[in-house]
Coordinates of N, CA and C in Angstrom, one line a residue:
X1 N -42.7 -7.6 -18.1 CA -43.4 -8.7 -17.8 C -42.3 -9.9 -17.7
X2 N -42.5 -10.9 -16.8 CA -41.6 -12.0 -16.6 C -41.9 -13.0 -17.9
X3 N -41.0 -13.7 -18.3 CA -41.3 -14.8 -19.3 C -42.2 -15.8 -18.6
X4 N -43.0 -16.5 -19.5 CA -43.9 -17.5 -19.0 C -43.2 -18.6 -18.3
X5 N -43.8 -19.1 -17.2 CA -43.2 -20.2 -16.5 C -42.4 -19.7 -15.3
X6 N -42.2 -18.4 -15.1 CA -41.4 -18.0 -13.9 C -42.3 -17.3 -12.9
X7 N -42.0 -17.9 -11.7 CA -43.1 -17.4 -10.8 C -42.2 -16.3 -9.9
X8 N -42.8 -15.1 -9.9 CA -42.0 -14.0 -9.3 C -41.8 -14.3 -7.7
X9 N -42.5 -15.0 -7.1 CA -42.3 -15.3 -5.7 C -41.1 -16.1 -5.3
X10 N -40.6 -16.9 -6.4 CA -39.5 -17.7 -6.2 C -38.1 -17.1 -6.7
X11 N -38.3 -15.9 -7.3 CA -37.1 -15.3 -7.7 C -36.2 -14.9 -6.5
X12 N -36.5 -14.3 -5.5 CA -35.5 -14.1 -4.4 C -34.8 -15.4 -3.9
X13 N -35.6 -16.5 -3.7 CA -35.1 -17.9 -3.3 C -34.1 -18.3 -4.3
X14 N -34.3 -18.2 -5.6 CA -33.3 -18.7 -6.6 C -32.0 -17.9 -6.7
X15 N -32.2 -16.7 -6.3 CA -30.9 -15.6 -6.2 C -30.1 -16.1 -5.1
X16 N -30.7 -16.4 -3.9 CA -30.1 -16.8 -2.8 C -29.3 -18.1 -3.1
X17 N -30.1 -19.0 -3.7 CA -29.5 -20.3 -3.8 C -28.3 -20.2 -5.0
X18 N -28.4 -19.3 -5.8 CA -27.2 -19.1 -6.9 C -26.0 -18.5 -6.0
X19 N -26.4 -17.4 -5.2 CA -25.2 -16.7 -4.4 C -24.5 -17.9 -3.5
X20 N -25.3 -18.7 -2.9 CA -24.7 -19.7 -2.1 C -23.9 -20.7 -2.8
X21 N -24.4 -21.1 -4.1 CA -23.6 -21.8 -4.9 C -22.2 -21.2 -5.4
X22 N -22.3 -20.0 -5.8 CA -21.0 -19.4 -6.2 C -20.1 -19.3 -5.1
X23 N -20.5 -19.1 -3.8 CA -19.6 -19.1 -2.8 C -19.0 -20.3 -2.5
X24 N -19.6 -21.5 -2.6 CA -19.1 -22.7 -2.4 C -18.1 -23.1 -3.4
X25 N -18.3 -22.5 -4.7 CA -17.3 -22.9 -5.9 C -16.1 -22.0 -6.0
X26 N -16.1 -20.9 -5.1 CA -14.9 -20.0 -5.0 C -15.2 -18.9 -6.0
X27 N -16.3 -18.6 -6.5 CA -16.5 -17.4 -7.4 C -16.8 -16.2 -6.6
X28 N -17.0 -16.4 -5.4 CA -17.5 -15.2 -4.7 C -16.3 -14.2 -4.2
X29 N -15.1 -14.6 -4.5 CA -14.0 -13.7 -4.2 C -13.8 -12.6 -5.2
X30 N -14.5 -12.7 -6.2 CA -14.5 -11.6 -7.1 C -15.2 -10.4 -6.7
X31 N -15.9 -10.7 -5.6 CA -16.8 -9.5 -5.1 C -15.9 -8.6 -4.3
X32 N -15.8 -7.3 -4.7 CA -15.1 -6.3 -4.3 C -15.4 -5.9 -2.8
X33 N -16.6 -6.1 -2.3 CA -16.9 -5.9 -1.0 C -16.5 -6.8 0.1
X34 N -15.8 -7.9 -0.3 CA -15.3 -8.8 0.8 C -14.2 -8.2 1.5
X35 N -14.1 -8.5 2.9 CA -12.9 -7.7 3.6 C -11.7 -8.5 3.1
X36 N -10.6 -7.6 3.3 CA -9.2 -8.1 3.0 C -8.6 -8.5 4.5
X37 N -9.0 -9.7 5.1 CA -8.6 -9.9 6.4 C -7.2 -10.1 6.6
X38 N -6.5 -10.5 5.5 CA -5.0 -10.7 5.5 C -4.3 -9.6 5.6
X39 N -4.7 -8.4 5.4 CA -4.0 -7.2 5.5 C -4.1 -6.5 6.9
X40 N -2.9 -5.9 7.3 CA -3.1 -4.9 8.5 C -3.8 -3.6 8.1
X41 N -4.1 -3.0 9.1 CA -4.8 -1.6 9.1 C -4.0 -0.7 9.8
X42 N -3.9 0.6 9.3 CA -3.2 1.7 10.1 C -3.9 3.0 9.6
X43 N -4.4 3.8 10.5 CA -5.0 5.0 10.3 C -6.1 5.0 9.3
X44 N -7.1 3.9 9.4 CA -8.2 3.7 8.6 C -7.8 3.3 7.2
X45 N -6.6 2.7 6.7 CA -6.2 2.3 5.5 C -5.5 1.0 5.8
X46 N -5.9 0.1 4.9 CA -5.2 -1.2 4.8 C -3.6 -1.0 4.4
X47 N -2.8 -1.9 4.8 CA -1.3 -1.9 4.4 C -1.0 -3.3 3.7
X48 N -0.3 -3.0 2.4 CA 0.1 -4.1 1.6 C 1.6 -4.6 2.3
X49 N 1.6 -5.8 2.8 CA 2.7 -6.3 3.5 C 3.4 -7.4 2.7
X50 N 2.9 -7.7 1.8 CA 3.7 -8.8 0.9 C 4.8 -8.2 0.1
X51 N 6.0 -8.6 0.3 CA 7.1 -7.9 -0.4 C 7.1 -8.3 -1.9
X52 N 7.2 -7.5 -2.8 CA 7.1 -7.5 -4.3 C 8.3 -8.5 -4.7
X53 N 8.0 -9.3 -5.7 CA 9.1 -10.0 -6.4 C 10.0 -9.2 -7.2
X54 N 11.2 -9.3 -6.8 CA 12.4 -8.6 -7.5 C 13.1 -9.2 -8.5
X55 N 12.5 -10.1 -9.1 CA 13.4 -10.8 -10.3 C 13.5 -10.0 -11.4
X56 N 12.6 -8.8 -11.5 CA 12.8 -7.8 -12.5 C 13.0 -6.5 -11.8
X57 N 13.4 -5.5 -12.7 CA 13.7 -4.3 -12.0 C 12.3 -3.5 -11.6
X58 N 12.2 -3.0 -10.4 CA 10.9 -2.3 -10.0 C 11.4 -0.9 -10.0
X59 N 11.0 -0.2 -11.3 CA 11.4 1.0 -11.3 C 10.6 2.1 -10.6
X60 N 11.4 3.1 -10.3 CA 10.8 4.3 -9.3 C 10.7 5.5 -10.2
X61 N 9.8 6.4 -10.2 CA 9.6 7.7 -11.0 C 8.7 8.7 -10.3
X62 N 8.3 9.5 -11.1 CA 7.4 10.7 -10.5 C 6.5 11.1 -11.7
X63 N 5.4 11.7 -11.2 CA 4.4 12.2 -12.0 C 3.9 13.5 -11.4
X64 N 3.5 14.4 -12.4 CA 2.9 15.7 -11.9 C 1.3 15.7 -12.7
X65 N 0.4 16.4 -11.9 CA -0.9 16.6 -12.6 C -0.9 17.8 -13.3
X66 N -0.5 17.8 -14.5 CA -0.3 18.9 -15.4 C -1.6 19.3 -16.1
X67 N -2.2 20.5 -16.2 CA -3.2 21.0 -16.7 C -2.7 22.0 -17.9
X68 N -2.8 21.8 -19.1 CA -2.4 22.5 -20.1 C -3.6 23.4 -20.9
X69 N -3.2 24.5 -21.3 CA -4.3 25.5 -21.9 C -3.6 25.8 -23.3
X70 N -4.0 25.2 -24.3 CA -3.4 25.4 -25.7 C -4.4 25.8 -26.7
X71 N -4.5 27.0 -27.1 CA -5.4 27.4 -28.2 C -4.9 27.2 -29.7
X72 N -3.7 26.8 -29.6 CA -3.0 26.4 -31.0 C -2.6 27.7 -31.7
X73 N -2.8 28.9 -31.1 CA -2.5 30.2 -31.8 C -1.5 30.9 -30.9
X74 N -0.9 30.4 -29.9 CA 0.1 31.1 -28.9 C 1.0 30.1 -28.3
X75 N 1.6 30.6 -27.2 CA 2.5 29.8 -26.5 C 1.5 29.1 -25.5
X76 N 1.6 27.7 -25.4 CA 0.9 27.0 -24.5 C 1.1 27.4 -23.0
X77 N 0.1 27.2 -22.1 CA 0.1 27.5 -20.8 C 0.0 26.2 -20.0
X78 N 0.8 25.9 -19.1 CA 0.9 24.6 -18.4 C 0.8 24.9 -16.7
X79 N -0.1 24.3 -16.1 CA -0.2 24.5 -14.7 C -0.2 23.2 -13.9
X80 N 0.6 23.1 -12.7 CA 0.6 22.2 -11.9 C -0.4 22.2 -10.9
X81 N -1.4 21.3 -11.2 CA -2.6 21.6 -10.4 C -2.5 21.1 -8.8
X82 N -1.6 20.1 -8.6 CA -1.4 19.7 -7.3 C -0.3 20.4 -6.6
X83 N 0.9 20.9 -7.4 CA 1.7 21.7 -6.9 C 2.9 20.8 -6.3
X84 N 2.7 19.4 -6.5 CA 3.7 18.6 -6.0 C 3.9 17.4 -6.9
X85 N 5.0 16.8 -6.8 CA 5.2 15.5 -7.7 C 4.8 14.2 -6.8
X86 N 4.3 13.3 -7.7 CA 3.7 12.0 -7.0 C 4.7 10.9 -7.3
X87 N 5.3 10.3 -6.5 CA 6.2 9.2 -6.7 C 5.4 8.0 -7.2
X88 N 6.0 7.4 -8.3 CA 5.4 6.1 -8.9 C 6.3 5.1 -8.7
X89 N 5.9 3.7 -8.6 CA 6.6 2.5 -8.0 C 6.0 1.4 -8.6
X90 N 6.9 0.7 -9.4 CA 6.5 -0.6 -10.0 C 6.3 -1.5 -8.9
X91 N 5.4 -2.7 -9.1 CA 5.2 -3.7 -8.0 C 4.8 -5.0 -8.9
X92 N 5.5 -6.1 -8.5 CA 5.2 -7.3 -9.3 C 4.8 -8.7 -8.2
X93 N 3.8 -9.0 -8.4 CA 3.4 -10.2 -7.6 C 3.8 -11.6 -8.3
X94 N 4.1 -12.6 -7.6 CA 4.2 -14.0 -8.0 C 3.4 -14.9 -7.1
X95 N 2.5 -15.6 -7.6 CA 1.7 -16.5 -6.7 C 1.9 -17.9 -7.2
X96 N 2.1 -19.0 -6.1 CA 2.4 -20.3 -6.5 C 1.4 -21.3 -5.9
X97 N 0.1 -20.7 -5.5 CA -0.8 -21.8 -5.0 C -2.3 -21.1 -5.3
X98 N -3.1 -21.9 -5.1 CA -4.6 -21.4 -5.2 C -4.8 -20.4 -4.2
X99 N -4.4 -20.7 -2.9 CA -4.6 -19.6 -1.8 C -4.0 -18.3 -2.0
X100 N -2.8 -18.2 -2.4 CA -2.0 -17.0 -2.8 C -2.7 -16.3 -4.1
X101 N -3.2 -17.2 -4.9 CA -3.8 -16.5 -6.1 C -5.2 -15.8 -5.8
X102 N -5.9 -16.4 -4.9 CA -7.2 -15.9 -4.4 C -7.0 -14.6 -3.7
X103 N -5.8 -14.6 -2.7 CA -5.5 -13.5 -2.0 C -5.1 -12.2 -2.8
X104 N -4.5 -12.5 -3.8 CA -4.1 -11.5 -4.9 C -5.4 -10.9 -5.5
X105 N -6.2 -12.0 -6.0 CA -7.4 -11.4 -6.5 C -8.3 -10.5 -5.6
X106 N -8.4 -10.9 -4.4 CA -9.1 -10.2 -3.3 C -8.5 -8.8 -3.1
X107 N -7.1 -8.7 -3.2 CA -6.5 -7.4 -3.0 C -6.8 -6.5 -4.3
X108 N -6.7 -7.1 -5.4 CA -7.0 -6.3 -6.7 C -8.3 -5.7 -6.7
X109 N -9.3 -6.6 -6.4 CA -10.7 -6.1 -6.5 C -10.9 -5.0 -5.3
X110 N -10.2 -5.1 -4.2 CA -10.4 -4.1 -3.2 C -9.8 -2.9 -3.6
X111 N -8.6 -3.0 -4.2 CA -8.0 -1.7 -4.7 C -8.9 -1.0 -5.8
X112 N -9.7 -1.9 -6.5 CA -10.6 -1.4 -7.4 C -10.0 -0.3 -8.6
X113 N -8.8 -0.7 -9.1 CA -8.3 0.2 -9.9 C -7.5 1.4 -9.2
X114 N -7.9 2.6 -9.6 CA -7.3 3.7 -8.9 C -8.2 4.4 -7.9
X115 N -9.2 3.4 -7.5 CA -10.2 4.1 -6.6 C -9.8 4.1 -5.0
X116 N -9.1 2.9 -4.7 CA -8.8 2.7 -3.3 C -7.3 3.1 -2.8
X117 N -7.1 3.7 -1.8 CA -5.7 4.0 -1.3 C -5.3 3.0 -0.3
X118 N -4.1 2.6 -0.2 CA -3.4 1.8 0.8 C -2.0 2.2 1.1
X119 N -1.6 1.9 2.2 CA -0.2 2.0 2.7 C 0.6 1.1 2.0
X120 N 1.7 1.6 1.2 CA 2.7 0.7 0.7 C 4.1 1.0 1.2
X121 N 4.5 0.1 1.8 CA 6.1 0.4 2.3 C 7.1 0.2 1.2
X122 N 8.3 0.6 1.4 CA 9.2 0.6 0.3 C 9.9 -0.8 0.2
X123 N 9.8 -1.5 1.5 CA 10.3 -2.8 1.6 C 11.9 -2.7 1.6
X124 N 12.5 -1.8 1.8 CA 13.9 -1.5 1.8 C 14.3 -1.2 3.3
X125 N 15.6 -1.4 3.4 CA 16.2 -1.0 4.8 C 16.5 0.5 4.9
X126 N 15.4 1.3 4.9 CA 15.6 2.6 4.9 C 16.2 3.1 6.1
X127 N 15.9 2.6 7.4 CA 16.5 3.1 8.6 C 17.1 1.8 9.2
X128 N 18.2 2.0 9.8 CA 18.9 0.8 10.6 C 19.1 1.2 12.1
X129 N 18.5 0.3 12.8 CA 18.7 0.7 14.3 C 20.1 0.3 14.7
X130 N 20.4 1.2 15.8 CA 21.9 1.3 16.3 C 21.7 0.6 17.7
X131 N 20.7 0.7 18.4 CA 20.6 0.0 19.7 C 19.1 -0.5 20.1
X132 N 18.9 -1.2 21.0 CA 17.4 -1.4 21.5 C 16.7 -0.3 21.7
X133 N 15.4 -0.3 21.5 CA 14.5 0.6 21.9 C 14.0 0.4 23.2
X134 N 14.1 1.3 24.3 CA 13.5 0.8 25.5 C 11.9 0.9 25.6
X135 N 11.5 0.2 26.4 CA 9.9 0.1 26.7 C 9.5 1.5 27.1
X136 N 8.5 1.8 26.5 CA 7.8 3.3 26.8 C 8.5 4.2 26.1
X137 N 9.5 4.2 25.2 CA 10.4 5.1 24.5 C 9.6 5.7 23.2
X138 N 9.7 6.9 23.0 CA 9.1 7.4 21.7 C 10.0 7.9 20.7
X139 N 11.2 7.4 20.8 CA 12.3 7.6 19.9 C 13.2 6.4 19.7
X140 N 14.1 6.4 18.6 CA 14.8 5.2 18.4 C 16.0 5.9 17.5
X141 N 17.2 5.3 18.1 CA 18.5 5.6 17.5 C 18.8 4.9 16.3
X142 N 19.0 5.6 15.1 CA 19.4 5.0 14.0 C 20.7 5.4 13.3
X143 N 21.1 4.6 12.3 CA 22.5 5.1 11.7 C 22.1 6.3 10.9
X144 N 23.1 7.3 10.8 CA 22.8 8.5 10.1 C 22.6 8.4 8.6
X145 N 21.6 8.8 8.0 CA 21.2 8.7 6.6 C 21.1 9.9 6.0
X146 N 21.3 11.0 6.9 CA 21.0 12.4 6.3 C 19.5 12.7 6.4
X147 N 18.7 12.0 7.2 CA 17.2 12.4 7.5 C 17.0 13.7 8.0
X148 N 17.9 14.0 9.0 CA 17.6 15.3 9.6 C 18.1 16.4 8.7
X149 N 19.4 16.3 8.2 CA 19.8 17.4 7.4 C 19.2 17.6 6.1
X150 N 18.1 16.6 5.5 CA 17.6 16.9 4.3 C 16.1 17.3 4.5
X151 N 15.8 17.7 5.9 CA 14.6 18.5 6.0 C 13.5 17.8 6.9
X152 N 14.0 16.6 7.8 CA 13.1 15.8 8.6 C 12.0 15.1 7.9
X153 N 10.8 15.0 8.6 CA 9.8 14.4 7.6 C 9.2 15.2 6.5
X154 N 9.1 14.4 5.5 CA 8.4 15.0 4.2 C 7.7 14.1 3.6
X155 N 6.9 14.4 2.6 CA 5.9 13.4 2.1 C 6.8 12.2 1.6
X156 N 6.3 11.0 1.9 CA 7.0 9.7 1.4 C 8.2 9.3 2.5
X157 N 8.3 10.2 3.5 CA 9.1 9.8 4.5 C 8.6 10.2 6.0
X158 N 7.3 10.2 6.1 CA 6.6 10.6 7.3 C 6.3 9.2 8.2
X159 N 6.1 8.2 7.5 CA 5.5 7.0 8.2 C 6.4 5.8 8.0
X160 N 6.4 4.9 9.1 CA 7.4 3.9 9.2 C 6.6 2.5 9.2
X161 N 7.1 1.5 8.6 CA 6.6 0.2 8.8 C 7.8 -0.6 9.4
X162 N 7.7 -1.2 10.6 CA 8.8 -1.9 11.2 C 8.5 -3.4 11.1
X163 N 9.3 -4.2 10.2 CA 9.1 -5.5 10.1 C 9.9 -6.3 11.2
X164 N 9.2 -7.3 11.8 CA 9.9 -8.2 12.7 C 10.2 -9.4 12.2
X165 N 11.2 -10.1 12.7 CA 11.6 -11.4 12.3 C 10.4 -12.5 12.5
X166 N 9.5 -12.3 13.5 CA 8.5 -13.2 13.7 C 7.1 -13.0 12.8
X167 N 7.4 -12.2 11.9 CA 6.3 -11.8 10.7 C 5.3 -10.8 11.3
X168 N 5.6 -10.2 12.4 CA 4.7 -9.2 12.9 C 5.1 -7.7 12.4
X169 N 4.5 -6.7 12.6 CA 4.8 -5.4 12.2 C 4.2 -4.2 13.1
X170 N 4.9 -3.2 13.2 CA 4.4 -2.0 13.9 C 4.5 -0.8 12.9
X171 N 3.5 0.2 13.2 CA 3.5 1.4 12.4 C 3.5 2.6 13.2
X172 N 4.4 3.5 12.8 CA 4.5 4.7 13.5 C 4.7 5.9 12.5
X173 N 4.2 7.3 13.0 CA 4.4 8.3 12.3 C 5.5 9.2 12.8
X174 N 6.5 9.6 12.0 CA 7.7 10.3 12.5 C 7.3 11.8 12.6
X175 N 7.5 12.2 13.9 CA 7.3 13.7 14.3 C 8.5 14.6 14.0
X176 N 9.7 14.2 14.4 CA 10.8 14.9 14.1 C 12.1 14.1 14.4
X177 N 13.2 14.6 14.2 CA 14.5 13.9 14.2 C 15.7 14.8 14.6
X178 N 16.7 14.3 15.2 CA 17.9 15.1 15.6 C 19.1 14.1 15.4
X179 N 20.3 15.0 15.3 CA 21.6 14.2 15.2 C 22.1 14.1 16.5
X180 N 22.4 13.0 17.0 CA 23.0 12.7 18.3 C 24.5 13.0 18.3
X181 N 25.0 13.1 19.6 CA 26.4 13.4 19.8 C 27.4 12.5 19.3
X182 N 26.9 11.3 19.0 CA 27.8 10.2 18.5 C 27.6 10.1 17.0
X183 N 27.0 11.0 16.3 CA 26.8 11.1 14.9 C 25.9 10.3 14.3
X184 N 24.9 9.7 15.1 CA 23.8 8.8 14.7 C 22.6 9.9 14.6
X185 N 21.5 9.3 14.4 CA 20.2 10.1 14.4 C 19.2 9.6 15.3
X186 N 18.4 10.4 16.0 CA 17.3 10.0 16.8 C 16.0 10.3 16.0
X187 N 15.3 9.2 15.9 CA 13.9 9.6 15.2 C 12.8 9.5 16.2
X188 N 12.0 10.6 16.3 CA 11.0 10.7 17.3 C 9.7 10.4 16.6
X189 N 8.7 9.6 17.3 CA 7.6 9.1 16.6 C 6.4 9.6 17.6
X190 N 5.1 9.4 16.9 CA 4.0 9.9 17.7 C 3.6 8.9 18.7
X191 N 3.9 7.6 18.8 CA 3.5 6.6 19.7 C 4.6 6.0 20.4
X192 N 4.6 5.7 21.7 CA 5.6 5.0 22.4 C 5.7 3.4 22.0
X193 N 6.8 2.9 22.0 CA 6.9 1.6 21.9 C 6.8 0.9 23.3
X194 N 5.6 0.5 23.5 CA 5.1 0.1 25.0 C 6.0 -1.1 25.5
X195 N 6.4 -2.0 24.7 CA 7.2 -3.2 25.1 C 8.6 -3.1 24.7
X196 N 9.0 -2.2 24.1 CA 10.3 -2.1 23.6 C 10.5 -2.7 22.1
X197 N 11.6 -2.5 21.8 CA 12.1 -2.9 20.4 C 13.5 -3.5 20.5
X198 N 13.7 -4.7 20.7 CA 15.1 -5.4 20.6 C 15.7 -5.3 19.1
X199 N 16.8 -4.7 18.9 CA 17.3 -4.4 17.7 C 17.5 -5.9 17.1
X200 N 17.9 -7.0 17.7 CA 18.0 -8.3 17.0 C 16.6 -8.8 16.5
X201 N 15.5 -8.1 16.9 CA 14.2 -8.8 16.4 C 13.6 -8.1 15.2
X202 N 14.4 -7.0 14.9 CA 13.9 -6.1 13.7 C 14.4 -6.8 12.3
X203 N 13.6 -6.9 11.4 CA 14.1 -7.6 10.1 C 14.5 -6.3 9.3
X204 N 13.6 -5.2 9.2 CA 13.9 -4.0 8.4 C 12.9 -3.0 8.9
X205 N 13.4 -1.7 8.7 CA 12.5 -0.5 8.9 C 12.4 0.2 7.5
X206 N 11.1 0.4 7.0 CA 10.9 1.0 5.8 C 9.9 2.1 5.9
X207 N 10.2 3.2 5.1 CA 9.3 4.3 4.8 C 8.0 3.7 4.1
X208 N 6.8 4.3 4.5 CA 5.7 3.9 3.8 C 4.9 5.2 3.4
X209 N 3.9 5.0 2.4 CA 3.2 6.2 2.2 C 1.9 5.6 1.5
X210 N 0.9 6.5 1.5 CA -0.4 6.1 0.9 C -0.2 6.2 -0.7
X211 N -0.7 5.0 -1.3 CA -0.7 4.8 -2.8 C -1.9 4.4 -3.3
X212 N -2.2 4.7 -4.6 CA -3.2 3.9 -5.4 C -2.7 3.2 -6.6
X213 N -3.4 2.3 -7.1 CA -2.9 1.9 -8.5 C -2.8 3.0 -9.5
X214 N -2.0 3.0 -10.4 CA -1.8 4.1 -11.4 C -2.6 3.7 -12.6
X215 N -3.5 2.6 -12.6 CA -4.2 2.1 -13.8 C -5.3 1.5 -13.4
X216 N -6.4 1.4 -14.2 CA -7.6 0.6 -13.8 C -7.7 -0.7 -14.5
X217 N -6.8 -1.1 -15.5 CA -6.8 -2.3 -16.0 C -5.7 -3.2 -15.6
X218 N -5.8 -4.2 -15.0 CA -4.8 -5.2 -14.5 C -4.8 -6.4 -15.0
X219 N -3.7 -7.0 -15.4 CA -3.7 -8.3 -16.0 C -2.8 -9.4 -15.3
X220 N -3.3 -10.5 -15.1 CA -2.7 -11.5 -14.4 C -2.3 -12.6 -15.4
X221 N -1.1 -12.8 -15.6 CA -0.4 -13.7 -16.5 C -0.2 -15.1 -15.7
X222 N -1.1 -16.3 -16.4 CA -0.9 -17.6 -15.7 C 0.0 -18.4 -16.5
X223 N 0.9 -19.0 -15.8 CA 2.1 -19.8 -16.4 C 1.3 -21.2 -16.8
X224 N 0.4 -21.6 -15.7 CA -0.3 -22.9 -15.9 C -1.7 -22.5 -15.8
X225 N -2.3 -22.8 -14.4 CA -3.7 -22.4 -14.0 C -3.5 -21.8 -12.6
X226 N -4.8 -21.6 -12.0 CA -4.7 -20.9 -10.7 C -3.9 -21.5 -9.8
X227 N -3.8 -23.0 -10.0 CA -3.1 -23.7 -8.8 C -1.6 -23.7 -9.2
X228 N -1.2 -23.1 -10.4 CA 0.2 -23.1 -10.5 C 0.8 -21.5 -10.4
X229 N 1.8 -21.2 -11.2 CA 2.3 -19.9 -11.0 C 1.6 -18.8 -11.8
X230 N 1.4 -17.9 -11.2 CA 0.9 -16.6 -11.8 C 1.5 -15.4 -11.6
X231 N 1.7 -14.5 -12.5 CA 2.4 -13.2 -12.1 C 1.4 -12.1 -12.6
X232 N 1.7 -10.9 -11.8 CA 1.0 -9.6 -12.0 C 1.9 -8.5 -11.9
X233 N 2.0 -7.6 -12.7 CA 2.9 -6.3 -12.5 C 1.9 -5.1 -12.9
X234 N 2.2 -4.1 -12.0 CA 1.4 -3.0 -12.2 C 2.3 -1.8 -11.4
X235 N 1.7 -0.6 -11.4 CA 2.5 0.6 -10.9 C 1.5 1.2 -9.9
X236 N 2.1 1.7 -8.8 CA 1.2 2.3 -7.7 C 1.9 3.9 -7.8
X237 N 1.0 4.7 -7.6 CA 1.4 6.3 -7.4 C 1.0 6.6 -6.2
X238 N 1.8 7.6 -5.6 CA 1.6 8.2 -4.3 C 0.4 9.0 -4.2
X239 N -0.6 8.9 -3.2 CA -1.7 9.5 -3.0 C -1.8 10.1 -1.8
X240 N -1.0 11.0 -1.3 CA -0.9 11.7 0.1 C -2.4 12.3 0.4
X241 N -2.7 12.1 1.6 CA -3.9 12.8 2.0 C -3.7 14.2 2.5
X242 N -3.7 15.2 1.6 CA -3.3 16.5 1.9 C -4.5 17.4 2.0
X243 N -5.6 16.9 2.1 CA -6.8 17.6 2.2 C -7.0 18.3 3.7
X244 N -7.4 19.5 3.8 CA -7.4 20.3 5.0 C -8.9 20.9 5.3
X245 N -9.4 20.7 6.3 CA -10.8 21.2 6.5 C -10.6 22.7 6.8
X246 N -11.5 23.5 6.1 CA -11.4 24.8 6.5 C -12.3 25.2 7.7
X247 N -11.8 26.4 8.2 CA -12.5 26.7 9.5 C -14.0 27.1 9.2
X248 N -14.8 26.8 10.0 CA -16.2 27.1 10.0 C -17.0 26.0 9.1
X249 N -16.4 25.0 8.7 CA -17.0 23.9 7.7 C -17.1 22.7 8.6

């Protein structure tokens, strides 16, 4: 039963008024269902495009999903349930305004701890163009980094994020590679570069992979308040989409 003095017919109206008030005061960005309009999208997943702050070391590591069977009366048995190692990568944000702080909050609520996967570039110069890419080409010549000799595309080196100086980006999947006659490497991708890629316009070319946060509890440290400097450091873990549909299903 409702407390005395409350009319059931007015409850929906009061809720709508409260929601509107929260939106106007800026509290609504805590809602994880809000779209992340400032992020790119590729193959159905958002892409994290903000370069991490590198004032501190951003460690790389790896983890395995190990299942252990130990009855305490014999030799323990360990099994790798996934069969692969998952790369982990530290990531650190620094915000210096209310707008950047709200963007960070939206991103963290969208990630929802370990629930949501997003593309995470390495933000390194993993591939360096040797020459311009012609319009309509599905390959680009890069400096030899041993990509072909080390096994062509593998997990963590299958997808590319191409950053341009004008703050735009292109995304491609690597299909194969080959060593050219002049000792460089030719990287073949799944989609053509319809307008071409001038070498001078490229800021960097980074590998990227699907990742999730490696923890559900995230802390934001405020130097002053939400209008000042805030920092947040966390760890991402690779989350490759390795599921395969069985025939007949």
